Coordinates of C-alpha atoms and ligand atoms in Angstrom, one line a residue:
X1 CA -32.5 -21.5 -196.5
X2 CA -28.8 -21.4 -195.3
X3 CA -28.5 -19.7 -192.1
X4 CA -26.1 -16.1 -191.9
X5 CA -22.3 -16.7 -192.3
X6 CA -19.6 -17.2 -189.9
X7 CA -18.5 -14.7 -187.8
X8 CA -15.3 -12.9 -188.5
X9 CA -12.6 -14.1 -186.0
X10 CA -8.9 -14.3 -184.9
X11 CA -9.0 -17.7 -186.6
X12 CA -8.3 -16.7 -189.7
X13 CA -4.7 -15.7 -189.6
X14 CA -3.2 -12.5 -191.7
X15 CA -7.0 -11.0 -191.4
X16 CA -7.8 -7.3 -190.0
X17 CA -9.5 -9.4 -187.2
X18 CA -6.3 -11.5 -186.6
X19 CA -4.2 -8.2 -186.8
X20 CA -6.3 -6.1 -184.3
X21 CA -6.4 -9.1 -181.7
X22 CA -2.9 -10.2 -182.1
X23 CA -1.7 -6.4 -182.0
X24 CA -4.0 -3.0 -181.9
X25 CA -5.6 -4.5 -178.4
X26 CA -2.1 -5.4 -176.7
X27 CA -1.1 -1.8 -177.5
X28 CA -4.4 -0.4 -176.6
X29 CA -4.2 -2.0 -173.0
X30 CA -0.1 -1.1 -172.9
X31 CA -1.8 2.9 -173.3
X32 CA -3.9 2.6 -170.6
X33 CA -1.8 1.1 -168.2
X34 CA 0.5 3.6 -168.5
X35 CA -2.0 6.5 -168.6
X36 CA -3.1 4.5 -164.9
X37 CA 1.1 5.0 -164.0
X38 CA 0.6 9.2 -165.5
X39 CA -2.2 9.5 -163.1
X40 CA -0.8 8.0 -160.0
X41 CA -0.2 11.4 -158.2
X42 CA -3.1 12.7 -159.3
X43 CA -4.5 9.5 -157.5
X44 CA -2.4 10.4 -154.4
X45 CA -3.5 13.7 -154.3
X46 CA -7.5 12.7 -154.3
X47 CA -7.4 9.6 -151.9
X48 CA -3.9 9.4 -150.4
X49 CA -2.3 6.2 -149.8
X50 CA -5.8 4.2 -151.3
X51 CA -5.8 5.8 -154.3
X52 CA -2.1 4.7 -154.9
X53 CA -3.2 0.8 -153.6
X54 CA -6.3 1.2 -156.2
X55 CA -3.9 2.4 -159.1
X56 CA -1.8 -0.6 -158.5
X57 CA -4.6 -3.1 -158.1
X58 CA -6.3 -1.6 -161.5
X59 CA -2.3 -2.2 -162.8
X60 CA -2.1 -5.7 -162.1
X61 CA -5.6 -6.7 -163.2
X62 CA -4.8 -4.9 -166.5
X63 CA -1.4 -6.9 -167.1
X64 CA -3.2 -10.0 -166.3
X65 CA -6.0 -9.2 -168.9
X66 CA -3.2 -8.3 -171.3
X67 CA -1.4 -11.8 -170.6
X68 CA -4.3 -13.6 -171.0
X69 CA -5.0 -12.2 -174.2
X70 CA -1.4 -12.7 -175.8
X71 CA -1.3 -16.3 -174.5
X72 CA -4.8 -16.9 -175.6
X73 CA -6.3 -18.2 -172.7
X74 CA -9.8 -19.4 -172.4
X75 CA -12.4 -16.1 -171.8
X76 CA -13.5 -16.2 -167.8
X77 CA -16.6 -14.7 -166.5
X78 CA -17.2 -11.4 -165.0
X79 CA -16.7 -11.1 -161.4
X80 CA -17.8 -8.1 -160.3
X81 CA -21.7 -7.2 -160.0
X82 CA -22.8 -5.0 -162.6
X83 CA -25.8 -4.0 -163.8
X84 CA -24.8 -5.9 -167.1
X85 CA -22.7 -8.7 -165.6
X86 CA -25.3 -11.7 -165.6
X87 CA -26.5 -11.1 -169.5
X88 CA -22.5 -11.1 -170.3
X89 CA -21.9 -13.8 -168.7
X90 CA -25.1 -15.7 -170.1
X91 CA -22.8 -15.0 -173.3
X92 CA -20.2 -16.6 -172.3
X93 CA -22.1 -19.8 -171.8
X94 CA -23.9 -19.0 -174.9
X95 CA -20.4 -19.4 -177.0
X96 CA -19.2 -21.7 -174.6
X97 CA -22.4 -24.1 -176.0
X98 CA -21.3 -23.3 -179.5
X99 CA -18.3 -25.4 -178.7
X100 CA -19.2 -28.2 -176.7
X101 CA -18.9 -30.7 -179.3
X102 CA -15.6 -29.7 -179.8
X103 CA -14.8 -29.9 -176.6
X104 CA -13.1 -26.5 -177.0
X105 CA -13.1 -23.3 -175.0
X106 CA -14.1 -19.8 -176.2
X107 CA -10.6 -17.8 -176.7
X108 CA -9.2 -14.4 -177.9
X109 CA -8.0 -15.5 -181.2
X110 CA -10.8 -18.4 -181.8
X111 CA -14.2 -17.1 -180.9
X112 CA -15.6 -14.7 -182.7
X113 CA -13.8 -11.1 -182.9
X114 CA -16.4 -8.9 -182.3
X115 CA -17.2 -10.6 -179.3
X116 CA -13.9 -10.5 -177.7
X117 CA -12.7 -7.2 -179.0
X118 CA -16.0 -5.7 -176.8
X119 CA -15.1 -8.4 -173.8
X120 CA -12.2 -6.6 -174.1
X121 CA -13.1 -3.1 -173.1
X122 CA -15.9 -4.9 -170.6
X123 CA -12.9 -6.2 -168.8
X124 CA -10.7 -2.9 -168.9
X125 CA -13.7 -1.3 -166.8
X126 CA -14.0 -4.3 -164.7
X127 CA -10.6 -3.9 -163.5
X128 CA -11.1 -0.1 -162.6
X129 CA -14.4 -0.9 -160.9
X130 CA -13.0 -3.5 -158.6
X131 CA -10.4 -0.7 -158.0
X132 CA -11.8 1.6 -155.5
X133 CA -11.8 4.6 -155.0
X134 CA -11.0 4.9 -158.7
X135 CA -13.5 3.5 -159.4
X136 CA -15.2 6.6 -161.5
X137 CA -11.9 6.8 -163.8
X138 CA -12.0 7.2 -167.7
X139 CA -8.8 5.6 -168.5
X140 CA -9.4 7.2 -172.2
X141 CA -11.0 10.7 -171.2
X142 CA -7.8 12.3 -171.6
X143 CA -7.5 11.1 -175.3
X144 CA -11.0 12.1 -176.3
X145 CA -10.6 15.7 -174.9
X146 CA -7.0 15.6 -176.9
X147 CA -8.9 14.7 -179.8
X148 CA -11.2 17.8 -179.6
X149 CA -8.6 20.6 -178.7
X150 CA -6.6 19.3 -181.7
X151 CA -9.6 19.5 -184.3
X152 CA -10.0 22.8 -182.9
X153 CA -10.0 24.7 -186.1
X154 CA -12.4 22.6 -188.0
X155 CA -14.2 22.6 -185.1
X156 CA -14.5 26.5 -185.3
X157 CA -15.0 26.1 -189.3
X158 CA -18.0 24.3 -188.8
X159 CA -20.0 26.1 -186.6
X160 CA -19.0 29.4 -188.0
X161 CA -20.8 27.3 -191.5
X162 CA -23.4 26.2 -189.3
X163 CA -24.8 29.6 -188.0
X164 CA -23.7 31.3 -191.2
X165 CA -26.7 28.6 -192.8
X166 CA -29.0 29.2 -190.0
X167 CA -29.4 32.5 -190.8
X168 CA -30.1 32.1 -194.1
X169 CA -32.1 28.9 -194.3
X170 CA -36.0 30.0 -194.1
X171 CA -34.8 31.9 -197.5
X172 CA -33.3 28.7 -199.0
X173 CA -35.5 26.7 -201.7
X174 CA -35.7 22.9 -201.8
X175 CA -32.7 22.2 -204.0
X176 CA -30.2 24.4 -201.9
X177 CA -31.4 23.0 -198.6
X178 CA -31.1 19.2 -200.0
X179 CA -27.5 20.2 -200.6
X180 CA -26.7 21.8 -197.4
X181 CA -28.3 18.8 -195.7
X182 CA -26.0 16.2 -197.7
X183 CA -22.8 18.3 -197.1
X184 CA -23.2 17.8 -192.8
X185 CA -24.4 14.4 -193.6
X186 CA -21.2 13.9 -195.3
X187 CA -19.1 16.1 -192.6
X188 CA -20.3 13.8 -190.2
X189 CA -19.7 10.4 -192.6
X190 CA -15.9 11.7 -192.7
X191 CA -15.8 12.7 -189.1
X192 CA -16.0 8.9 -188.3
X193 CA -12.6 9.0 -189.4
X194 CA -11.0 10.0 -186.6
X195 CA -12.0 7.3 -183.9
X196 CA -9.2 6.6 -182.4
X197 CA -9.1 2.6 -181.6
X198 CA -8.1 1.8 -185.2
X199 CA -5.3 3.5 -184.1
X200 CA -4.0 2.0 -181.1
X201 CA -5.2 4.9 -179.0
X202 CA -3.0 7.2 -180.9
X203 CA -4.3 10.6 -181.7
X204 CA -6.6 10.8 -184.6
X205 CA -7.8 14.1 -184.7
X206 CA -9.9 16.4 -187.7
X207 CA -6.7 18.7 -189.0
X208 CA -8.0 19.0 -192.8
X209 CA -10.7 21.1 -194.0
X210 CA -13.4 18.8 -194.4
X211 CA -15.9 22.0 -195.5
X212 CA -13.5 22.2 -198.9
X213 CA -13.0 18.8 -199.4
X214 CA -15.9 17.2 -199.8
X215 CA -16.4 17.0 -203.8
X216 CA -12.3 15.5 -204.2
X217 CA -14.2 12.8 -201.0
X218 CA -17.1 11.7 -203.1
X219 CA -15.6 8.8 -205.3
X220 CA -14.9 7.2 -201.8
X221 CA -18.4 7.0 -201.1
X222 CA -19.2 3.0 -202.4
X223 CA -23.1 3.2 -201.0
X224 CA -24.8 6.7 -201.3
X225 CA -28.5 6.3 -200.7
X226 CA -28.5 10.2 -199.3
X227 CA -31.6 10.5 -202.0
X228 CA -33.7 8.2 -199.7
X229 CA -33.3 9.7 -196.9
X230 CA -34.5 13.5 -198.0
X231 CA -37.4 11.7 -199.6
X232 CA -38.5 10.4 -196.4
X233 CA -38.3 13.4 -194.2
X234 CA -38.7 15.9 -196.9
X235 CA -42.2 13.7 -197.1
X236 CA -42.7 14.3 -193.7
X237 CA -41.9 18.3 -193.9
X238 CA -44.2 18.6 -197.3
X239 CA -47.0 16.9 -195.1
X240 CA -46.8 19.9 -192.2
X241 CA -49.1 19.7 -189.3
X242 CA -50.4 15.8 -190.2
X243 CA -47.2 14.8 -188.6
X244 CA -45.9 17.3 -186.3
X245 CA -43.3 15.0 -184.0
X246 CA -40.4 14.1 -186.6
X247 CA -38.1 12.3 -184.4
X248 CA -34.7 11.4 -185.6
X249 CA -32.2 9.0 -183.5
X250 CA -28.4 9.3 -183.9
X251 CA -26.7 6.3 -182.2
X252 CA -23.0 8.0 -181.7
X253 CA -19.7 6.9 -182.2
X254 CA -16.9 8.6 -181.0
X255 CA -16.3 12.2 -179.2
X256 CA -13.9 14.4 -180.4
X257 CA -14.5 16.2 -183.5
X258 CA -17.0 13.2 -185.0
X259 CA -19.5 14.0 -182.4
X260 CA -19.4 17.8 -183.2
X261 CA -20.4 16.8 -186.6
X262 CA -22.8 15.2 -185.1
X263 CA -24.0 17.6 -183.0
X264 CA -24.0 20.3 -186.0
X265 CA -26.1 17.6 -188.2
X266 CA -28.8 17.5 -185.6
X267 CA -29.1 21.4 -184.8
X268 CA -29.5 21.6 -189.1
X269 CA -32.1 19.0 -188.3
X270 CA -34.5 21.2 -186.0
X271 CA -33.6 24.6 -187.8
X272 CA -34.3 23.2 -191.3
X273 CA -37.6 21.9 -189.7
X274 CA -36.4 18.4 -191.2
X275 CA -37.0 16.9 -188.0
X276 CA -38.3 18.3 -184.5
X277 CA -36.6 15.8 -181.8
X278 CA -33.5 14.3 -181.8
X279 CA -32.7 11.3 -179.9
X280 CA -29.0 10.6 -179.3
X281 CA -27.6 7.4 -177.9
X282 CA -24.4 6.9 -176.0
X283 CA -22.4 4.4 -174.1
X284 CA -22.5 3.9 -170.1
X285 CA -18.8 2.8 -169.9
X286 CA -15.6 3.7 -171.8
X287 CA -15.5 1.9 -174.8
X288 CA -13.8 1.5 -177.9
X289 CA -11.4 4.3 -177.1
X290 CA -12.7 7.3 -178.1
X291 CA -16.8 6.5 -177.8
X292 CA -19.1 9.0 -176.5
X293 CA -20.2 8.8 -173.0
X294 CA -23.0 11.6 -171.0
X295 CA -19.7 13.2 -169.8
X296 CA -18.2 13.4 -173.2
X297 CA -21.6 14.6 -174.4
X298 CA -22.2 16.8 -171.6
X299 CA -18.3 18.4 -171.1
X300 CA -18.3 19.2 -175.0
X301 CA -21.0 20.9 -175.2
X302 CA -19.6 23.2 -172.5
X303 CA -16.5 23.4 -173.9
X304 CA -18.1 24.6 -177.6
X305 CA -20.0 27.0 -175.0
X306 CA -17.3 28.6 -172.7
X307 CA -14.8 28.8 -176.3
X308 CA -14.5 32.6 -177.1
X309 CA -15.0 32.5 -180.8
X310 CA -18.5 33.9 -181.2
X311 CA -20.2 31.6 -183.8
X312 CA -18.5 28.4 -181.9
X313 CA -20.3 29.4 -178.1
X314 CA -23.0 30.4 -180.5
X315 CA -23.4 26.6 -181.4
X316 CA -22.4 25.8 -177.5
X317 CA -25.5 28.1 -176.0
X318 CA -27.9 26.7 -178.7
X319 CA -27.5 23.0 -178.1
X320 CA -27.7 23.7 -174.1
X321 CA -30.8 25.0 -174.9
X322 CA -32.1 22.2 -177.5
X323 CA -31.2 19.9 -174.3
X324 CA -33.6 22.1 -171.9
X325 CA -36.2 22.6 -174.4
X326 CA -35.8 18.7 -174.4
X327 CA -35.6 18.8 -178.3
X328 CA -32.4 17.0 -177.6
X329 CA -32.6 14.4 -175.7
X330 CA -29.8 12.0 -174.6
X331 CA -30.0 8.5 -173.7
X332 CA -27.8 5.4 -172.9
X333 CA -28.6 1.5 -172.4
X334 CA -25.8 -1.3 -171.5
X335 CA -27.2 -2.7 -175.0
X336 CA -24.6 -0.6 -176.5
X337 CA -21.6 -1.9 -174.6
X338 CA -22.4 -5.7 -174.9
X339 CA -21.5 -8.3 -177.4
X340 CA -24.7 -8.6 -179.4
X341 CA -25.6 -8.3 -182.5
X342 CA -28.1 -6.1 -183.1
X343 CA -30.9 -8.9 -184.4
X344 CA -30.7 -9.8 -180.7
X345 CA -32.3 -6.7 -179.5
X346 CA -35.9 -7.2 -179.6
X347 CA -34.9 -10.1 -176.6
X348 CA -31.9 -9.1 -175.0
X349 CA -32.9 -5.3 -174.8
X350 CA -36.9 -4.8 -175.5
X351 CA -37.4 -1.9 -173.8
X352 CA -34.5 -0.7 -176.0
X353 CA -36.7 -1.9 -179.5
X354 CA -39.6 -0.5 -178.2
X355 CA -37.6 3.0 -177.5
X356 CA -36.3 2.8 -181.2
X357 CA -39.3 1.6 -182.9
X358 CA -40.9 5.7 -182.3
X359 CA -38.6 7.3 -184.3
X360 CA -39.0 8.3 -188.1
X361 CA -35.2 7.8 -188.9
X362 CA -32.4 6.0 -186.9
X363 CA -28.7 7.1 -187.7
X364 CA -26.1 4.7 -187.0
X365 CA -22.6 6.0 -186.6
X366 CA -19.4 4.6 -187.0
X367 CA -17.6 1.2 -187.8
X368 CA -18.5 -1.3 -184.6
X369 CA -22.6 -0.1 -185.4
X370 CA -22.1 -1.7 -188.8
X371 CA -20.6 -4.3 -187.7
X372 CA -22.9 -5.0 -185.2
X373 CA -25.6 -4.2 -187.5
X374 CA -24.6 -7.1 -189.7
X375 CA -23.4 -9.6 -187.3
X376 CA -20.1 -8.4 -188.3
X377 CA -20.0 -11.9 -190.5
X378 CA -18.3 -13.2 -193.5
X379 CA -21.4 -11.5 -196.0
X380 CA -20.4 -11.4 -199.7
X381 CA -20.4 -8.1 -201.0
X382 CA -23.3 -8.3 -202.7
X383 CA -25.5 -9.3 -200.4
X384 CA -28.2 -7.0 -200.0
X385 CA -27.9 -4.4 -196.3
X386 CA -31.9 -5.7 -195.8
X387 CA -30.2 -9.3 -195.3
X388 CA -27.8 -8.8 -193.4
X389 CA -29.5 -6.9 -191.1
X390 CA -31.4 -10.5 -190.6
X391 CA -34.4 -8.9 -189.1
X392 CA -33.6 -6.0 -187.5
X393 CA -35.9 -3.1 -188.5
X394 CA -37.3 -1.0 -185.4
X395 CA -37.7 2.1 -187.8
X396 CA -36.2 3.6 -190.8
X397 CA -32.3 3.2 -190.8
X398 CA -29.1 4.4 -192.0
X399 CA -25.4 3.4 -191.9
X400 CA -23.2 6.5 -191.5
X401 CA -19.4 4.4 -191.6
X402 CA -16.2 4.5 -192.6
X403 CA -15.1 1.3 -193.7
X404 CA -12.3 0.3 -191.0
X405 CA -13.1 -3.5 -190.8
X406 CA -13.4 -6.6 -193.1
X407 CA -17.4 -6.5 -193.6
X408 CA -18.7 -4.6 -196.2
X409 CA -22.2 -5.5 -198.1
X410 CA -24.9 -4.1 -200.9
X411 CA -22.3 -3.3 -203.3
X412 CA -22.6 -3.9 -207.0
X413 CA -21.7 -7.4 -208.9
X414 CA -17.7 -7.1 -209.3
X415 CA -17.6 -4.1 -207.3
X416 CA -15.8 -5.5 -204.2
X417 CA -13.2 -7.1 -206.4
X418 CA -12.2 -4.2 -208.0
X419 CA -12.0 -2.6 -204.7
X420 CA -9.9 -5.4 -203.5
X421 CA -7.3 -5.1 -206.6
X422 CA -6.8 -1.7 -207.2
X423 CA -6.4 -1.2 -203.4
X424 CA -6.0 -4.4 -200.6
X425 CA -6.4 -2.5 -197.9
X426 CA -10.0 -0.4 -198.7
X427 CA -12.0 -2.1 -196.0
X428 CA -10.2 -0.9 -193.1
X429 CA -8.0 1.9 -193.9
X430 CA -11.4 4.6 -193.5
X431 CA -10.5 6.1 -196.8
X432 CA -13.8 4.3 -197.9
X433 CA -17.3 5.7 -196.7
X434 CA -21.2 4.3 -197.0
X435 CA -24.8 6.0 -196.7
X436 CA -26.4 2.6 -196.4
X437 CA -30.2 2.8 -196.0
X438 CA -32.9 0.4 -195.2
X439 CA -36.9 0.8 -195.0
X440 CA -39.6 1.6 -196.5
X441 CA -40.5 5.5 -197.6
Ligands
F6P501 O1 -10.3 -2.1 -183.3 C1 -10.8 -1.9 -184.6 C2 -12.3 -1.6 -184.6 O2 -13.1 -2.6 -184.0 C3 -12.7 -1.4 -186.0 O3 -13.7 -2.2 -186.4 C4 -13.1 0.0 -186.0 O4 -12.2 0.6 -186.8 C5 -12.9 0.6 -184.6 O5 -12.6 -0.4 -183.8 C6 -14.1 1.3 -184.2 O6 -14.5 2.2 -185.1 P1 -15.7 3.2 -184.9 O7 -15.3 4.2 -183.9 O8 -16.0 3.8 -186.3 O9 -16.9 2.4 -184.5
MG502 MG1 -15.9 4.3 -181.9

């Protein structure tokens, strides 16, 4: 049998992949420079005349990275000791051995994309950590919390719908609570819209009402196995006390106003009695912009908390207390922030597998978990999700994406094509949405 397809890459010239190397990432790392340049009194003000040596240390590194990227110089090994540093660069030989015959070098714009585009944000927080004493710095903290004061409103619309439901939803019958589960399942599907890497670093934030548009959304869903997944924990629910741990993992995306939605799915979860743990997973370092880190996780929740509209610190006081009660529970692995694709997990992160392998239902969020989900490789459209995944099944699992990259599988014969005619751009403009499920019921 054929082997999976080639990875997506810089390679190919005029692609998405080409695009975001050749220009989203240059403009990504021109941002944080000059949010570095913002902070520099702030700097001054915390460590004196070391902190203003540190910014300009984290500057130069950062204008290096950016040359090396535009000139497409060969990718170098990590320096700095990390607690992820040897398994990257046991990648880098990895792709370096892919090439040997070649004699060629692994690149920016010729190795694989997903590789380098995650080498990328690996070497923005290299730079800062051999940059003491700002060392701790988010360079993209202050555009995540940006992201949530602007969403604001929706934010508020939501969890006003939220508590409104939770007072109601002992009383609701089977049908009703099927549909209130697939609206937040959707709210959360469209909240991956507003990551904020596609663009450039440039606010993205929730400023329509999601709540009244999902019907006019629906004919931008292309994969909507939502059935499947309230047959398997409606199963679960029908079956009471035989199974009384329901555990549900949510691997996050971004913060901002997609991890509220987030955060509002998993609170329907325990108070619909759908599931009774929820496992989210974040990222140890900054990445891809606007993803969620414990800090993001931890200083939303308090801002939804401290807010003075009463349904939204409602939500806030709630979800501290899911998190003491340890129904929540939060976790984070350097899995997450390395090159792999997921198929590599049972090696490169067992412990990981194992952790995964408990739960009932694993959520993916977000574009760079599908891509990694599928190798983020040149798949025909057709090709069923089970494939792609090429062996990765620790439980029950489910794509939550919008489409922003050029991968997209499991669609219909002729579907893609039409896609591709009617509208070029449908794979990464995140107009396009998927509830792409795989595993047995
Ligand atoms: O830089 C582009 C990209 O890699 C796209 O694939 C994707 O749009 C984005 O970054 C990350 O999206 P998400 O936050 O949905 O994972
Ligand atoms: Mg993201």
């Amino acid at each position: 049998m054929a082997g999976p397809p080639a990875s997506l890459s810089g390679q190919d010239v005029g692609s998405f992949a080409y695009l975001t190397i050749k220009d989203r990432i240059p403009q990504i790392l021109t941002k944080v420079i000059d949010t570095l340049h913002r902070h520099k009194s702030e700097f001054f003000e915390k460590h004196g005349e070391e902190g203003m040596e540190a910014e300009k240390k984290a500057i130069s590194l950062l204008s290096k990275l950016r040359n090396e990227l535009q000139t497409d110089k060969p990718i170098v090994p990590f320096v700095e000791k990390f607690a992820d540093t040897d398994i990257w660069n046991q990648y880098l030989e990895y792709q370096q051995s892919l090439l040997n015959e070649s004699n060629g070098k692994p690149s920016w714009f010729q190795s694989p994309w997903l590789f380098v585009e995650c080498y990328m944000y690996r070497r923005i927080h290299e730079a800062i950590i051999q940059s003491p004493p700002i060392d701790d710095f988010d360079v993209f903290k202050e555009s995540k919390d940006q992201n949530f004061f602007e969403s604001q409103e929706s934010v508020i619309a939501l969890c006003t719908h939220l508590q409104q439901l939770t007072r109601t939803i002992d009383d609701l019958e089977e049908n009703q609570l099927k549909n209130e589960f697939f609206k937040l399942l959707q709210i959360s599907l469209w909240g991956n819209k507003c990551d904020l890497s596609i663009s450039g670093g440039e606010s993205s934030s929730q400023k329509t009402d999601v709540l009244n548009s999902l019907e006019d959304l629906k004919p931008f869903i292309l994969v909507n196995d939502l059935e499947q997944l309230w047959s398997l924990l409606s199963k679960y629910k029908k079956a009471g006390g035989t199974t009384p741990l329901v555990r549900v993992d949510i691997v996050l995306d971004n913060s901002g106003f997609e991890l509220v939605t987030d955060l509002v799915l998993a609170d329907f979860f325990l108070s619909s009695k759908l599931a009774t743990e929820i496992h989210f997973h974040g990222k140890t370092i900054p990445w891809f912009v606007s993803d969620t880190t414990i800090r993001d996780f931890n200083w939303l929740i308090e801002q939804v908390k401290s807010c003075n509209h009463i349904w939204m610190s409602k939500c806030g006081a709630d979800w501290g207390k899911y998190l003491k009660m340890g129904r929540w529970i939060y976790h984070d692995h350097i899995f997450w922030t390395l090159p792999h694709e997921y198929c590599a997990m049972p090696q490169v992160a067992p412990d990981l597998y194992a952790e995964l392998q408990k739960a009932h239902l694993i959520l993916f969020k977000g574009d760079l978990n599908y891509r990694k989900l599928t190798g983020d490789r040149k798949w025909e459209f057709t090709v069923p999700f089970h494939q792609a995944l090429n062996g990765f099944h620790p439980a029950p699992l489910c794509s939550i994406r919008t489409l922003k990259a050029e991968i997209q599988v499991g669609l219909q014969p002729g579907q893609g094509e039409q896609l591709t005619a009617a509208e070029p751009s449908w794979l990464t403009g995140g107009k396009y949405g998927v509830f792409q499920f795989d595993g047995p019921l």
